[in-house]
PDB file of C-alpha atoms in Angstrom:
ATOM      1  CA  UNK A 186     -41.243 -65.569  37.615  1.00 52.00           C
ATOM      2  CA  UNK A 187     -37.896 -65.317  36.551  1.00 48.00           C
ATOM      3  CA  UNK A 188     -38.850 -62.519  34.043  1.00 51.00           C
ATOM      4  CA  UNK A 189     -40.355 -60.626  36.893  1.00 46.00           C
ATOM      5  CA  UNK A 190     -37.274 -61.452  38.940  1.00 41.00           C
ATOM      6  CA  UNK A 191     -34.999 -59.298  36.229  1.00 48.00           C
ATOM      7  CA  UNK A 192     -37.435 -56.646  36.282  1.00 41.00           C
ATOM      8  CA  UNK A 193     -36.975 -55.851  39.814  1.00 38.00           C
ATOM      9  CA  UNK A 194     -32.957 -56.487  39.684  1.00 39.00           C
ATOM     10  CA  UNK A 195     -33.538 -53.541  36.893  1.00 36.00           C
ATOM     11  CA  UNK A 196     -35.731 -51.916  38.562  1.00 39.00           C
ATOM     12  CA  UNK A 197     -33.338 -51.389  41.960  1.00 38.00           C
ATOM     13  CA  UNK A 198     -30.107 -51.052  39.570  1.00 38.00           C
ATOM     14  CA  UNK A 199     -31.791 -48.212  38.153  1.00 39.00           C
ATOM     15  CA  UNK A 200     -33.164 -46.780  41.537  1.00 41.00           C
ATOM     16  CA  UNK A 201     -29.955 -47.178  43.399  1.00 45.00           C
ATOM     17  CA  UNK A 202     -27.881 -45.516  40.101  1.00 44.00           C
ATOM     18  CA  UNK A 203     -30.145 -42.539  40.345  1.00 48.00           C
ATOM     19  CA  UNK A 204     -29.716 -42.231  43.740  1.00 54.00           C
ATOM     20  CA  UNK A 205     -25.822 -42.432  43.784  1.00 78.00           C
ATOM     21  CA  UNK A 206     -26.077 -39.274  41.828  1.00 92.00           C
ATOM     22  CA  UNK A 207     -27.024 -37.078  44.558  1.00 93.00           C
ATOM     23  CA  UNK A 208     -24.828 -37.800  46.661  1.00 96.00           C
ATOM     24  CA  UNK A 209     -21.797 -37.414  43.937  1.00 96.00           C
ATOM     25  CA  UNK A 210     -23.345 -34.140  43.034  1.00 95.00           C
ATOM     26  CA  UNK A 211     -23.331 -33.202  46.754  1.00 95.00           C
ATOM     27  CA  UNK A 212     -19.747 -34.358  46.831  1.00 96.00           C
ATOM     28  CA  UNK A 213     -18.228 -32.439  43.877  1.00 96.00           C
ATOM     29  CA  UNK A 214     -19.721 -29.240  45.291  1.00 95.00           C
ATOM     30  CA  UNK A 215     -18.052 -29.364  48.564  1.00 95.00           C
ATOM     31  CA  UNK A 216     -15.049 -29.862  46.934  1.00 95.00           C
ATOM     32  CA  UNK A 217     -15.614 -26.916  44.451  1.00 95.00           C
ATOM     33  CA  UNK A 218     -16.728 -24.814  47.065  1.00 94.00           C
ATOM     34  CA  UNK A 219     -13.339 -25.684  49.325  1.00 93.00           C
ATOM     35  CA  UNK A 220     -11.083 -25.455  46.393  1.00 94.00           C
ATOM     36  CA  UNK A 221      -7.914 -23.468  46.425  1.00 92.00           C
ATOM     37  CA  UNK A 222      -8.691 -19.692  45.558  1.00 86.00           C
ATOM     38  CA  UNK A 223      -5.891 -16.716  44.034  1.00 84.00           C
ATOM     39  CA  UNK A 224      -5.863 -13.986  46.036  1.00 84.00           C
ATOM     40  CA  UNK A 225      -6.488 -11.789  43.216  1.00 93.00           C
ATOM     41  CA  UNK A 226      -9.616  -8.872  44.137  1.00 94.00           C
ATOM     42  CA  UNK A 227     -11.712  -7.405  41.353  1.00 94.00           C
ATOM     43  CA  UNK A 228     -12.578  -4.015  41.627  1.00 94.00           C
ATOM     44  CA  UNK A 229     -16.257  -2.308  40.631  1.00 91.00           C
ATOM     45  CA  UNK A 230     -18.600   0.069  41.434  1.00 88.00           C
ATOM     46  CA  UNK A 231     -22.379  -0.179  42.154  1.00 84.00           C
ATOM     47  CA  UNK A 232     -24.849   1.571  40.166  1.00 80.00           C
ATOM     48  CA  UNK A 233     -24.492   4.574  42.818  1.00 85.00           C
ATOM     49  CA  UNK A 234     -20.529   4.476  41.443  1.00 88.00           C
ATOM     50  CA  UNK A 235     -19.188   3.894  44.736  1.00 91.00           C
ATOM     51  CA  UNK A 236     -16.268   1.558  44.142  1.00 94.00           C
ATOM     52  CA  UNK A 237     -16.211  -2.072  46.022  1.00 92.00           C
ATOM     53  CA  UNK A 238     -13.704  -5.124  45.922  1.00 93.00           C
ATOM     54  CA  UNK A 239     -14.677  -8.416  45.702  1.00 94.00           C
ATOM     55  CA  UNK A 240     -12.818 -11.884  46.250  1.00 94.00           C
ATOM     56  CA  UNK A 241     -11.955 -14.201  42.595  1.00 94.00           C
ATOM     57  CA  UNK A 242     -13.998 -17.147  43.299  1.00 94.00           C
ATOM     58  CA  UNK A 243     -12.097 -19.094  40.211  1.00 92.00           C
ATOM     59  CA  UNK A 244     -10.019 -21.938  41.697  1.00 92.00           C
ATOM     60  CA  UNK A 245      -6.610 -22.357  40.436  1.00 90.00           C
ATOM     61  CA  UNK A 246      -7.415 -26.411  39.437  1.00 91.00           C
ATOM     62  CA  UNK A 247     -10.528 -27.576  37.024  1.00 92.00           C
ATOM     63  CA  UNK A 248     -13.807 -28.951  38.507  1.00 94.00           C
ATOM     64  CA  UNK A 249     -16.294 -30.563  37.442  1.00 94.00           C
ATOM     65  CA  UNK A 250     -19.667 -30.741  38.666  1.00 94.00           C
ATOM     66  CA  UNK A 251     -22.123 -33.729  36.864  1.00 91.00           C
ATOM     67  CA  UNK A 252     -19.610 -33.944  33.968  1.00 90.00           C
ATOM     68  CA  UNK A 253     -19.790 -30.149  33.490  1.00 90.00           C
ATOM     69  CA  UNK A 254     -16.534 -28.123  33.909  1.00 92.00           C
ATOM     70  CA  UNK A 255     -17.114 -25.062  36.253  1.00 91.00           C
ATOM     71  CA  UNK A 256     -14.641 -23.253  34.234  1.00 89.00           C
ATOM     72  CA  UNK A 257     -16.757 -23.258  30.795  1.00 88.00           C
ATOM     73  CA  UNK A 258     -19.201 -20.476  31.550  1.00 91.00           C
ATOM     74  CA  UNK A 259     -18.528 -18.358  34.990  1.00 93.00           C
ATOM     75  CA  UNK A 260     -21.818 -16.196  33.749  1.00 95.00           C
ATOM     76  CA  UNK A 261     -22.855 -16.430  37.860  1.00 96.00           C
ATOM     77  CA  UNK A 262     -19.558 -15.612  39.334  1.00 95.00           C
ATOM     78  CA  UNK A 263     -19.189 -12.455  36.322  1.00 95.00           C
ATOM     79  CA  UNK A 264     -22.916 -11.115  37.195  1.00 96.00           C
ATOM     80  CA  UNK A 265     -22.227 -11.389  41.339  1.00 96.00           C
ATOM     81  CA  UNK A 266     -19.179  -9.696  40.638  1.00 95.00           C
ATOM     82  CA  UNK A 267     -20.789  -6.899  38.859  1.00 94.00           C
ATOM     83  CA  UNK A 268     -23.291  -6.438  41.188  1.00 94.00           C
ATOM     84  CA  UNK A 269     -22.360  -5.340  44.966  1.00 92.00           C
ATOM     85  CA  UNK A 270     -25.492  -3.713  45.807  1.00 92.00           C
ATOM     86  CA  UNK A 271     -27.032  -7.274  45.395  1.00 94.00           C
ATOM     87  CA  UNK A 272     -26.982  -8.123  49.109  1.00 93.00           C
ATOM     88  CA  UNK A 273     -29.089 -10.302  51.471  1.00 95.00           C
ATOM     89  CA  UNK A 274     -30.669 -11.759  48.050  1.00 97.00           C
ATOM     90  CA  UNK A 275     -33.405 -14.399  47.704  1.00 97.00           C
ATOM     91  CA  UNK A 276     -31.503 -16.540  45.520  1.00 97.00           C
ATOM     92  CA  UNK A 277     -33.882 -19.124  43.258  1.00 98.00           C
ATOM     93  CA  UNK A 278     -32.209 -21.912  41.112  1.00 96.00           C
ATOM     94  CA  UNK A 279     -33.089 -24.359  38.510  1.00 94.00           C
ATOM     95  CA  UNK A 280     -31.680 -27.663  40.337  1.00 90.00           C
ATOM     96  CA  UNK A 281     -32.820 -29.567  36.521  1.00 86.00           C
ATOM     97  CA  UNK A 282     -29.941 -31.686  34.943  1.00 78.00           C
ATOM     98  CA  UNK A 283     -28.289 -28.977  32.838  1.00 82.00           C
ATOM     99  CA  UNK A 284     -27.762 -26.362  35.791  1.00 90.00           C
ATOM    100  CA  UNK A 285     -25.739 -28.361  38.581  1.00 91.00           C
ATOM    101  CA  UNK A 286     -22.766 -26.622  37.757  1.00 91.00           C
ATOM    102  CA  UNK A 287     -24.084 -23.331  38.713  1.00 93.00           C
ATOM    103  CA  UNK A 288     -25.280 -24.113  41.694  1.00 90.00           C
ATOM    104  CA  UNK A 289     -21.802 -24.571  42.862  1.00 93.00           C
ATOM    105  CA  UNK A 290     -20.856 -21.046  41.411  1.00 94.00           C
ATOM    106  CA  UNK A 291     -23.454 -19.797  44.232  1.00 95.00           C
ATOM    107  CA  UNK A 292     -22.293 -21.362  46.787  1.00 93.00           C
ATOM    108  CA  UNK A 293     -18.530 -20.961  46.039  1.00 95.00           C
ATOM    109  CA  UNK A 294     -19.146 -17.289  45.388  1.00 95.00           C
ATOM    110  CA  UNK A 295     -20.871 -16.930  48.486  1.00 93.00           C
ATOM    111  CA  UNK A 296     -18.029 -18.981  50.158  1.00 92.00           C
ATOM    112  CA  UNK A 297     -15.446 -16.939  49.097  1.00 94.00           C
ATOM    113  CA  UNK A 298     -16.913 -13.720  49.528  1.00 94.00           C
ATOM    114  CA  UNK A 299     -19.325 -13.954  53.074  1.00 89.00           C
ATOM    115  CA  UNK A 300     -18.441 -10.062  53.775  1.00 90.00           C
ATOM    116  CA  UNK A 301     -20.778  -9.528  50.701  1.00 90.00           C
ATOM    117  CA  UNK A 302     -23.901 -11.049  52.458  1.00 91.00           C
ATOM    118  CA  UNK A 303     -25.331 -11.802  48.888  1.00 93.00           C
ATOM    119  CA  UNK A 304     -27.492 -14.413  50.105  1.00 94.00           C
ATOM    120  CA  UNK A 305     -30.692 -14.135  52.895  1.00 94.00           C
ATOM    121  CA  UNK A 306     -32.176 -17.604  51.237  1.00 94.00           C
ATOM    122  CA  UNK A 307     -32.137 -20.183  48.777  1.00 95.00           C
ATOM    123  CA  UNK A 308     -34.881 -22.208  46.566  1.00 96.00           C
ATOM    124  CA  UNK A 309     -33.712 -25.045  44.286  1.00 96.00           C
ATOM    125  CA  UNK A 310     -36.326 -26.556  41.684  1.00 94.00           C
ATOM    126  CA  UNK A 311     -36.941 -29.461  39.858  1.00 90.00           C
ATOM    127  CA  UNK A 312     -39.760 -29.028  37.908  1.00 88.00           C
ATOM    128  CA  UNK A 313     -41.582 -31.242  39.122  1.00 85.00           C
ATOM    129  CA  UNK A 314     -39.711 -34.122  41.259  1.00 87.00           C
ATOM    130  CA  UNK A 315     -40.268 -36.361  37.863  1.00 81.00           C
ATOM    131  CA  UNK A 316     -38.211 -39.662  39.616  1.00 75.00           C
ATOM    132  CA  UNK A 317     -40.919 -39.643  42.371  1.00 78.00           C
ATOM    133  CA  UNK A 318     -44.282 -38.485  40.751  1.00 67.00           C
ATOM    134  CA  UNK A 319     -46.532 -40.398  39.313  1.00 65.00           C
ATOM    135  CA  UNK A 320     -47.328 -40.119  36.088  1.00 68.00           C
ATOM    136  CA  UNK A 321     -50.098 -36.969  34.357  1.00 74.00           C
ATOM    137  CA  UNK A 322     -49.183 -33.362  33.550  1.00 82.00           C
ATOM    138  CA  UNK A 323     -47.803 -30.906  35.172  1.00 87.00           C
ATOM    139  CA  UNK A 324     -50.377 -28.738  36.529  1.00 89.00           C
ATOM    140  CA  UNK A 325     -50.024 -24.773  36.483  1.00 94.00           C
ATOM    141  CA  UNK A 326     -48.480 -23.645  39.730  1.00 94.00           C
ATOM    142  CA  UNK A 327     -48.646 -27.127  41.477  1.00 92.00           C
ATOM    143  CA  UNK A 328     -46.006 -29.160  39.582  1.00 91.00           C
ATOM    144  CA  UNK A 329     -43.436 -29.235  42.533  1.00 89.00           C
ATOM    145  CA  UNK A 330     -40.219 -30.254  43.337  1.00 93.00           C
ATOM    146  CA  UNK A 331     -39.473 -27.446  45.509  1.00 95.00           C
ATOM    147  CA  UNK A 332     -36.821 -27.145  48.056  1.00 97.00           C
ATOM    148  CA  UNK A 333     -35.528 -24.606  50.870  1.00 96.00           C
ATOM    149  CA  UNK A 334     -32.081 -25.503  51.536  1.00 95.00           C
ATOM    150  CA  UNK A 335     -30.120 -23.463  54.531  1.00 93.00           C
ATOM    151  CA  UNK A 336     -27.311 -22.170  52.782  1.00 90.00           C
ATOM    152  CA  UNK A 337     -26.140 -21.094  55.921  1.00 89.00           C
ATOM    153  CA  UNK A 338     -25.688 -25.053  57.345  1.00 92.00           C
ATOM    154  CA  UNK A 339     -23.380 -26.630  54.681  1.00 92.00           C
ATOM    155  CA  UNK A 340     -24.265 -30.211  55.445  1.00 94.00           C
ATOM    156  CA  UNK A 341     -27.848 -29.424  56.003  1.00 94.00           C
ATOM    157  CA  UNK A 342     -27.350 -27.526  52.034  1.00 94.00           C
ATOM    158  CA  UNK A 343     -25.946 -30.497  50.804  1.00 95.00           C
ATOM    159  CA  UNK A 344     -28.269 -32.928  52.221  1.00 96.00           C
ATOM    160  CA  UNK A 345     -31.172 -30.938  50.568  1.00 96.00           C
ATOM    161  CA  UNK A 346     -29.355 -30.842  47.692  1.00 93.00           C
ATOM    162  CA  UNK A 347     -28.954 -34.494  46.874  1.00 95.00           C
ATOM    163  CA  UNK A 348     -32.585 -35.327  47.719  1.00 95.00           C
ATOM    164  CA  UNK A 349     -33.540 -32.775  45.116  1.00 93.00           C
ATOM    165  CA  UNK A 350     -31.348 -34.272  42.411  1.00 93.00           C
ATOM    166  CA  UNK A 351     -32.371 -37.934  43.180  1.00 94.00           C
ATOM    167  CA  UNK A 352     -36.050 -36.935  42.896  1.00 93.00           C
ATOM    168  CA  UNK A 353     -36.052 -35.256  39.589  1.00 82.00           C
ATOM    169  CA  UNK A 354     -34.080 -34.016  37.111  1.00 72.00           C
ATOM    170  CA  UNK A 355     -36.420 -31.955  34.605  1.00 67.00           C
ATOM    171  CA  UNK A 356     -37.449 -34.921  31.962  1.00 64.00           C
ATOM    172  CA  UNK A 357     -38.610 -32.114  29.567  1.00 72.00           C
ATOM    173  CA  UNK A 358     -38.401 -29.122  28.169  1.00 77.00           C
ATOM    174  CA  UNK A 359     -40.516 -25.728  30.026  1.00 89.00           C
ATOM    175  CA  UNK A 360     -39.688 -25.241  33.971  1.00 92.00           C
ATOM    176  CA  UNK A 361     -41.662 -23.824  36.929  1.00 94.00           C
ATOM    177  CA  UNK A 362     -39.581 -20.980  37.490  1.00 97.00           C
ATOM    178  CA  UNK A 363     -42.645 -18.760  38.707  1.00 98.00           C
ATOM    179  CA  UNK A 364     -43.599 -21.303  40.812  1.00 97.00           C
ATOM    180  CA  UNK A 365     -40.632 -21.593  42.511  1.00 97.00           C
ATOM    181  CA  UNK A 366     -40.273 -17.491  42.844  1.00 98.00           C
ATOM    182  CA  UNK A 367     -43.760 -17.671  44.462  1.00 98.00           C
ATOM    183  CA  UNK A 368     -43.085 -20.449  46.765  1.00 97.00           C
ATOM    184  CA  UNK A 369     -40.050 -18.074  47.514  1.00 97.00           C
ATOM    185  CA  UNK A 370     -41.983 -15.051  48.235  1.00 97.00           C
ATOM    186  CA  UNK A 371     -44.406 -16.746  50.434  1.00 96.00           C
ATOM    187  CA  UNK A 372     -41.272 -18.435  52.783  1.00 94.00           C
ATOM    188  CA  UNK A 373     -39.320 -15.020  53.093  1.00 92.00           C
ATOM    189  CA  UNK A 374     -41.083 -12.312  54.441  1.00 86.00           C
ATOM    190  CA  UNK A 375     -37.509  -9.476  54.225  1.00 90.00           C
ATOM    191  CA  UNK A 376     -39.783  -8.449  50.884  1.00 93.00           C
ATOM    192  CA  UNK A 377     -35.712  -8.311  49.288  1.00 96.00           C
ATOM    193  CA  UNK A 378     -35.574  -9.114  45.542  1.00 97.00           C
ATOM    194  CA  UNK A 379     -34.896 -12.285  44.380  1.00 98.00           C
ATOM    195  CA  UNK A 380     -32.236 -13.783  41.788  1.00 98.00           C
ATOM    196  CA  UNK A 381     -33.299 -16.088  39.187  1.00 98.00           C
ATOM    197  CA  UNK A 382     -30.470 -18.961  37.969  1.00 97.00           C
ATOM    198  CA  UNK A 383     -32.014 -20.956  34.888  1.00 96.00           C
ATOM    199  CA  UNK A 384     -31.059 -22.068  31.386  1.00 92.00           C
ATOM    200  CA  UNK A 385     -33.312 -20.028  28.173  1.00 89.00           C
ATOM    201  CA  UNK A 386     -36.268 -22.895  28.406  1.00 89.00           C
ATOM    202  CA  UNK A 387     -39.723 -21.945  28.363  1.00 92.00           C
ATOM    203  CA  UNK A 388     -41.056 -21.408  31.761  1.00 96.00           C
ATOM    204  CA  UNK A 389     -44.105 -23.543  31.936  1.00 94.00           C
ATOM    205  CA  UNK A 390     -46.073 -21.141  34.278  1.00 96.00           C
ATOM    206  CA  UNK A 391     -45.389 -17.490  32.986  1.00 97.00           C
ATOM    207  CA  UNK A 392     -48.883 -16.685  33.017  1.00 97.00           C
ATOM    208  CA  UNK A 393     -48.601 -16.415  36.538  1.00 98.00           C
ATOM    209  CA  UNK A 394     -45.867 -13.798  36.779  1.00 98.00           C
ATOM    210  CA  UNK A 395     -48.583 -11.068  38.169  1.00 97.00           C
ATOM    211  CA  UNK A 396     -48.191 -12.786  41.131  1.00 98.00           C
ATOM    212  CA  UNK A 397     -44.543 -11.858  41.692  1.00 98.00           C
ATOM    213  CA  UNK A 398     -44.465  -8.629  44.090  1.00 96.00           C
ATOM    214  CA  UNK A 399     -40.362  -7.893  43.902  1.00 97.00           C
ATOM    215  CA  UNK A 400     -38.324  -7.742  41.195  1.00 98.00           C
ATOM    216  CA  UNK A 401     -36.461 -10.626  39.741  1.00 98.00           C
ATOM    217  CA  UNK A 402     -32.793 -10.331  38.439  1.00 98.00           C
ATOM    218  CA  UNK A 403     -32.460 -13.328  35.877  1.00 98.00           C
ATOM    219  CA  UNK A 404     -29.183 -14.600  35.382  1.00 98.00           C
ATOM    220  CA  UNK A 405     -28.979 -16.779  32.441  1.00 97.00           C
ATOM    221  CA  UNK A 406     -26.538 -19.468  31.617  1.00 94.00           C
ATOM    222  CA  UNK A 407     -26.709 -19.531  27.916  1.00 92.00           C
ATOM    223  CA  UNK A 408     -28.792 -16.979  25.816  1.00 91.00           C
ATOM    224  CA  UNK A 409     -31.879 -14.963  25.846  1.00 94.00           C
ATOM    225  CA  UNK A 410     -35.235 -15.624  25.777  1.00 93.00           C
ATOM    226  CA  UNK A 411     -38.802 -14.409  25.337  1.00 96.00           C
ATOM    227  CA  UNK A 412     -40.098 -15.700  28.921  1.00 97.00           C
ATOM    228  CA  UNK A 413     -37.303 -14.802  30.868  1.00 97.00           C
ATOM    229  CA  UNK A 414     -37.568 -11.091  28.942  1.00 97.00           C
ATOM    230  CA  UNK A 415     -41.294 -11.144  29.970  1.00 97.00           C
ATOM    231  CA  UNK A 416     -40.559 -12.299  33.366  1.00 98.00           C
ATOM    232  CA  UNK A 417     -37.389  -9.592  34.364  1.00 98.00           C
ATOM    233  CA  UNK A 418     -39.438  -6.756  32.566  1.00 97.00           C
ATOM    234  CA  UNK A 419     -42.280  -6.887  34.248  1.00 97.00           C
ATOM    235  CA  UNK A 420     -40.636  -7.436  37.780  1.00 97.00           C
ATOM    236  CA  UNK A 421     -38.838  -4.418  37.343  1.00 97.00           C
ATOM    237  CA  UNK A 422     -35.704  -6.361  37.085  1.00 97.00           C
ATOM    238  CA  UNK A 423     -32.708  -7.241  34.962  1.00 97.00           C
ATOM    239  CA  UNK A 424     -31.275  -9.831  32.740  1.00 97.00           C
ATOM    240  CA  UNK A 425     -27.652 -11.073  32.840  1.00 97.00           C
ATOM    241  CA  UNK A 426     -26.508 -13.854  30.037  1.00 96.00           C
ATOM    242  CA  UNK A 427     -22.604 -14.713  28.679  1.00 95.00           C
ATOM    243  CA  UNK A 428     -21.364 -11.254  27.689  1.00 91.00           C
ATOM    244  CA  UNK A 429     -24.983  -8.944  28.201  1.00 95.00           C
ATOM    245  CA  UNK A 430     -26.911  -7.493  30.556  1.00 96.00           C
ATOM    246  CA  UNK A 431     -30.288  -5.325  30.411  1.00 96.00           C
ATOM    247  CA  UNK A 432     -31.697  -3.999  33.470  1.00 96.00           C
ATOM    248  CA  UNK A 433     -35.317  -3.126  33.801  1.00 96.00           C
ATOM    249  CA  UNK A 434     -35.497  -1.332  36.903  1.00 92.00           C
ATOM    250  CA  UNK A 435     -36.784   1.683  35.390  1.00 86.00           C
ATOM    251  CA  UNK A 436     -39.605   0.162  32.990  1.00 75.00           C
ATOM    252  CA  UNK A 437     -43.340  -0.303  34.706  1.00 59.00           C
ATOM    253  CA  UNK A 438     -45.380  -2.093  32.800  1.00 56.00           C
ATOM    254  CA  UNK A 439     -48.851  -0.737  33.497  1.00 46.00           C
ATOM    255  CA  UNK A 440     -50.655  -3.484  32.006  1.00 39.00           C
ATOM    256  CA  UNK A 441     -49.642  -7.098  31.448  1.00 41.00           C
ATOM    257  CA  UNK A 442     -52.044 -10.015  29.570  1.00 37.00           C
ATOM    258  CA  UNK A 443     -50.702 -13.418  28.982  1.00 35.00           C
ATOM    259  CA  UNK A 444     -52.816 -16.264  27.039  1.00 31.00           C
ATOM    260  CA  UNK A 445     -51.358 -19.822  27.477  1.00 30.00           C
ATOM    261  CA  UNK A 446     -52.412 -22.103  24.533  1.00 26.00           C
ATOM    262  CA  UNK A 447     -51.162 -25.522  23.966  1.00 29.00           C
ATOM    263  CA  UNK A 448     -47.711 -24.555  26.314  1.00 28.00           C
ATOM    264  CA  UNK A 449     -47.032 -21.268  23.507  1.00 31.00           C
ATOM    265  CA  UNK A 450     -46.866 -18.195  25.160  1.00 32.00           C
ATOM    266  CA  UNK A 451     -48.202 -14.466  23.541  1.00 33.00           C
ATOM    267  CA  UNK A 452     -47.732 -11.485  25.639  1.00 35.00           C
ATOM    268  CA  UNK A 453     -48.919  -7.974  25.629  1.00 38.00           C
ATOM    269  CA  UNK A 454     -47.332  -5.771  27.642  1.00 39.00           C
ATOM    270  CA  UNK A 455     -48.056  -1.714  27.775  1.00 38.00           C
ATOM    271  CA  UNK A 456     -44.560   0.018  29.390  1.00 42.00           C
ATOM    272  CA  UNK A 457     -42.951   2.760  29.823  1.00 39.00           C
ATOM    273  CA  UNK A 458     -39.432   3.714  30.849  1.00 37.00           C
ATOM    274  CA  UNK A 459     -39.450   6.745  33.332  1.00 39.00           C
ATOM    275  CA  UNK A 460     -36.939   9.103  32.668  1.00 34.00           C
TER     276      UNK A 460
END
């Protein structure tokens, strides 16, 4: 009895820890996103070359958001920046334990700069809500953990946000990035692209991609890799990581085959860049 007793002390400890997070998350983001700005304005020009300003989202203190300093890698802020024709946006995030950070870049970017309009909606995901499932694998296209904050209510945004950290935090390694682009597709019906925020993990349900109708700017927050390359190319996107970009817009890939075999990807693509 009293072993049981201690289990469930645990067991609570542990449930009320996780759910502390959230709302600390939620709490370092408002303050990140209300944080003293310069007043400097960075000047660049859209693919078109017409030139555009945009508002420095750095803030003049450090932040940190889940014991990650916003101030290590601004690879969201640098690719919004660069990109001014990226307006009214469908903006898709991986909300796993690595990328909280980034999420406040979005929103704090967005903050600073409203006159852009980068954003029409926003999809965090989990892969998979792991603090909440029960246990078995993660099924192709139905793992879950997918949430539609409105960026445009902040404590509404925040609200969502929390829930979605409490309820999972990744637990392992490939995400459901397409997932969450599809689940994106089918909620907004502007047909605008969509931005993809992730780490280079595998993406669990690539295989799927086909399904994707729009093209899908990746921005990643560390390097490159072969899923995300699979994923922008045959979107007809781009690819932004620390200190690269590749865009994709003018590559159509005419035929696209993906086997899935034990979580390894192989892909064979047929393309061709129009000139």
């Amino acid at each position: 009895m009293k072993n049981l007793l201690r289990i469930t002390i645990i067991a609570l400890t542990f449930w009320g820890l996780a759910n502390a997070q959230g709302a600390e998350i939620a709490r370092e983001i408002r303050n990140y996103m209300n944080a003293e700005t310069s007043d400097e304005m960075i000047e660049v020009k859209d693919k078109a070359g017409k030139t555009h300003y945009v508002r420095s989202a750095a803030t003049t203190t450090a932040h940190h958001i889940g014991g990650q300093n916003t101030s290590t890698n601004t690879v969201v802020f640098d690719a919004f920046n660069a990109h001014p024709e990226w307006q009214n946006m469908n903006v898709v995030v991986d909300w796993t334990g690595s990328m909280y950070s980034y999420v406040g870049q979005v929103v704090r970017w967005h903050h600073v700069n409203k006159d852009k309009q980068l954003m029409n909606s926003m999809v965090l995901f989990n892969d998979g809500d792991d603090r909440i499932r029960q246990s078995g694998p993660k099924n192709i296209g139905s793992t879950g953990g997918i949430y539609f904050p409105d960026h445009l209510e902040i404590d509404n945004f925040l609200q969502t946000v929390a829930t979605a950290v409490d309820n999972g935090g990744g637990g392992d390694g490939p995400e459901n990035d397409v997932e969450a682009i599809i689940a994106a597709q089918a909620h907004d019906q502007s047909g605008n692209d969509f931005v993809l925020i992730a780490d280079a993990t595998r993406i669990r349900d690539i295989s799927l991609v086909h399904q994707i109708k729009r093209p899908v700017h990746v921005i990643l927050c560390d390097h490159v890799s072969p899923d995300y390359i699979t994923l922008a190319r045959t979107t007809g996107g781009s690819i932004t990581w620390p200190g690269g970009y590749t865009d994709y817009s003018q590559v159509q890939c005419t035929t696209h085959h993906v086997t899935v075999c034990n979580h390894h990807h192989s892909h064979d693509m047929a393309c061709h860049v129009h000139e």
